[in-house]
């Protein structure tokens, strides 16, 4: 089955760093303010958004853990 698939990777979601910056891009992309990933400051007052933010981190660092503790 895999021999029928394209050889080009299209899983662009897997090539983003902690700050939402893409590691690779084949096309020029215009990013507006609405397209950018939220910061911890943007989500720390809303528990649901804070949880969403926390699961996108490779590692939970102290500032995110502190924000989660305060949001309880």
N, CA and C of each residue as an Amber inpcrd file, in Angstrom:
protein
   216
   0.8130000  -1.1880000   0.0000000   0.0000000   0.0000000   0.0000000
   0.8590000   1.2550000   0.0000000   1.9450000   1.2340000   0.7510000
   2.7740000   2.4340000   0.8260000   3.4370000   2.7630000  -0.5050000
   3.6050000   1.7880000  -1.3620000   4.2280000   2.0650000  -2.6560000
   3.3250000   2.9030000  -3.5500000   2.0410000   2.9640000  -3.2490000
   1.1090000   3.7670000  -4.0310000   1.0450000   5.2110000  -3.5490000
   1.5750000   5.4780000  -2.3800000   1.5040000   6.8220000  -1.8210000
   2.6360000   7.6820000  -2.3520000   2.4220000   9.0020000  -2.2480000
   3.4470000   9.9340000  -2.7060000   4.6770000   9.8530000  -1.8040000
   5.8060000  10.2400000  -2.3300000   7.0530000  10.2510000  -1.5650000
   7.2610000  11.5830000  -0.8450000   6.3640000  12.5370000  -1.0690000
   6.4860000  13.8520000  -0.4440000   5.7460000  13.8500000   0.8910000
   6.3970000  14.3810000   1.9330000   5.7620000  14.4680000   3.2400000
   4.7880000  15.6380000   3.2700000   3.5850000  15.3970000   3.7360000
   2.5740000  16.4430000   3.8200000   2.1160000  16.6760000   5.2560000
   2.8040000  16.1130000   6.2020000   2.4110000  16.2540000   7.6020000
   3.0720000  17.4830000   8.2080000   2.6710000  18.6490000   7.7500000
   3.3120000  19.8840000   8.1910000   3.1140000  20.1510000   9.6770000
   2.0890000  19.5760000  10.2960000   1.8520000  19.7950000  11.7180000
   3.0080000  19.3000000  12.5730000   3.7520000  18.3320000  12.0900000
   4.8220000  17.7370000  12.8810000   6.1320000  18.5100000  12.7960000
   6.1720000  19.6050000  12.0860000   7.4160000  20.3310000  11.8820000
   7.3760000  21.7170000  12.5110000   6.7340000  21.8400000  13.6730000
   6.6370000  23.1150000  14.3600000   7.3250000  23.0480000  15.7100000
   7.9980000  24.1260000  16.0890000   8.6720000  24.2140000  17.3760000
   7.7370000  24.6720000  18.4730000   8.2840000  24.8710000  19.6510000
   7.5040000  25.2820000  20.8200000   6.7700000  26.6020000  20.6100000
   7.3550000  27.5070000  19.8430000   6.7440000  28.8200000  19.6450000
   5.8200000  28.8730000  18.4360000   5.5840000  27.7420000  17.7910000
   4.6970000  27.7030000  16.6310000   5.4000000  28.0170000  15.3210000
   6.6990000  28.2410000  15.3550000   7.4710000  28.5470000  14.1540000
   7.7510000  27.2630000  13.3760000   7.4980000  27.2800000  12.0860000
   7.7280000  26.0980000  11.2550000   9.2190000  25.8680000  11.0510000
   9.6420000  24.6140000  11.1320000  11.0270000  24.2620000  10.8730000
  11.3270000  24.2350000   9.3810000  10.3470000  23.8940000   8.5750000
  10.5650000  23.8470000   7.1340000   9.3000000  24.2980000   6.4280000
   9.4940000  24.9180000   5.3040000   8.3610000  25.3520000   4.5050000
   8.7990000  25.3840000   3.0490000   8.0200000  24.7730000   2.1950000
   8.3520000  24.7680000   0.7740000   7.7460000  25.9630000   0.0560000
   6.7210000  26.5520000   0.6250000   6.0430000  27.6780000   0.0110000
   6.1400000  28.8930000   0.9220000   6.0900000  30.0780000   0.3230000
   6.0210000  31.2890000   1.1210000   4.6460000  31.3560000   1.7630000
   4.6310000  31.6390000   3.0530000   3.3800000  31.6920000   3.7970000
   3.2890000  33.0370000   4.4970000   2.1710000  33.7030000   4.3370000
   1.9340000  34.9560000   5.0450000   1.1710000  34.6160000   6.3110000
   1.7640000  34.9370000   7.4480000   1.1570000  34.6250000   8.7370000
   0.6340000  35.9100000   9.3530000  -0.6500000  35.9190000   9.6520000
  -1.2490000  37.0760000  10.3090000  -1.2690000  36.8480000  11.8160000
  -1.6140000  37.8710000  12.5580000  -1.6610000  37.7640000  14.0180000
  -2.6390000  36.6780000  14.4620000  -3.7390000  36.5170000  13.7410000
  -4.7420000  35.5090000  14.0860000  -4.2320000  34.0850000  13.8610000
  -3.2340000  33.9200000  13.0020000  -2.7000000  32.5940000  12.6860000
  -1.6440000  32.1160000  13.6730000  -1.0870000  33.0200000  14.4530000
   0.0160000  32.6620000  15.3470000  -0.4750000  31.8490000  16.5380000
   0.3980000  30.9800000  17.0100000   0.0860000  30.1700000  18.1880000
   0.0020000  31.0790000  19.4130000  -0.9200000  30.7870000  20.3290000
  -1.0380000  31.6230000  21.5250000   0.1690000  31.4460000  22.4400000
   0.4450000  32.4700000  23.2110000   1.5000000  32.3970000  24.2170000
   0.8750000  32.0030000  25.5460000   1.7120000  31.6850000  26.4970000
   1.2190000  31.3650000  27.8350000   0.4420000  32.5430000  28.4130000
   0.9120000  33.7400000  28.1750000   0.2030000  34.9290000  28.6600000
  -1.2000000  35.0220000  28.0520000  -1.3530000  34.6020000  26.8170000
  -2.6540000  34.6560000  26.1430000  -3.6720000  33.7070000  26.7660000
  -3.2210000  32.5830000  27.3200000  -4.1470000  31.5270000  27.7470000
  -4.2070000  31.2990000  29.2480000  -3.3680000  31.9520000  30.0200000
  -3.2490000  31.6040000  31.4350000  -4.5220000  31.8630000  32.2440000
  -5.4250000  32.7050000  31.7850000  -6.6470000  33.0030000  32.5310000
  -7.8200000  32.0860000  32.1800000  -7.6720000  31.2430000  31.1800000
  -8.7510000  30.3580000  30.7400000  -8.2630000  28.9120000  30.8360000
  -8.8200000  28.1440000  31.7740000  -8.3300000  26.7950000  32.0450000
  -8.3760000  25.8980000  30.8080000  -9.4500000  25.9300000  30.0520000
  -9.5540000  25.0770000  28.8590000  -8.4560000  25.4220000  27.8470000
  -8.2440000  26.7050000  27.6160000  -7.1930000  27.1280000  26.6890000
  -5.8110000  26.8020000  27.2350000  -5.6460000  26.9280000  28.5510000
  -4.3720000  26.6020000  29.1890000  -4.0580000  25.1140000  29.0530000
  -5.0660000  24.2730000  29.2190000  -4.8630000  22.8300000  29.0260000
  -4.5020000  22.5200000  27.5730000  -5.2120000  23.1430000  26.6360000
  -4.8820000  22.9610000  25.2160000  -3.4420000  23.3870000  24.9450000
  -3.0560000  24.5260000  25.5060000  -1.6920000  25.0310000  25.3400000
  -0.6740000  24.0500000  25.9100000  -0.9600000  23.5240000  27.0960000
   0.0110000  22.6590000  27.7800000   0.2560000  21.3480000  27.0260000
  -0.7640000  20.8250000  26.3530000  -0.5540000  19.5510000  25.6510000
   0.1900000  19.7260000  24.3310000   0.4170000  20.9690000  23.9210000
   1.2010000  21.2050000  22.7080000   2.6860000  21.3590000  23.0000000
   3.0740000  21.3640000  24.2700000   4.4830000  21.5130000  24.6620000
   5.1850000  20.1660000  24.6010000   6.4320000  20.1720000  24.1950000
   7.2240000  18.9420000  24.2300000   7.4590000  18.5310000  25.6720000
   7.7430000  19.5100000  26.5250000   7.9680000  19.2740000  27.9480000
   7.2250000  20.3450000  28.7190000   6.6100000  19.9670000  29.8360000
   5.9550000  20.9560000  30.6870000   7.0190000  21.6440000  31.5300000
   7.2190000  22.9170000  31.2870000   8.2000000  23.6770000  32.0420000
   7.5210000  24.3430000  33.2310000   8.3290000  24.8660000  34.1210000
   7.8390000  25.4210000  35.3740000   6.7710000  26.4830000  35.2260000
   6.9150000  27.3800000  34.2430000   5.9330000  28.4460000  34.0880000
   4.5560000  27.9070000  33.7110000   4.5140000  26.8620000  32.8980000
   3.2330000  26.2530000  32.5230000   2.6450000  25.5030000  33.7170000
   3.4770000  24.7870000  34.4430000   3.0120000  24.0650000  35.6340000
   2.4670000  25.0440000  36.6670000   3.1680000  26.1530000  36.8910000
   2.6940000  27.1710000  37.8370000   1.3480000  27.7420000  37.4070000
   1.1890000  28.0100000  36.1220000  -0.0810000  28.5420000  35.6170000
  -1.2060000  27.5310000  35.8190000  -0.9250000  26.2490000  35.6060000
  -1.9410000  25.2090000  35.8220000  -2.3230000  25.1150000  37.2950000
  -1.3520000  25.2310000  38.1840000  -1.6440000  25.1880000  39.6220000
  -2.5090000  26.3630000  40.0450000  -2.2400000  27.5350000  39.5050000
  -3.0040000  28.7340000  39.8520000  -4.4090000  28.7040000  39.2620000
  -4.6030000  27.9850000  38.1870000  -5.8950000  27.9580000  37.4960000
  -6.8940000  27.0120000  38.1440000  -6.4550000  26.1960000  39.0790000
  -7.3460000  25.2030000  39.6910000  -8.4990000  25.8100000  40.3930000
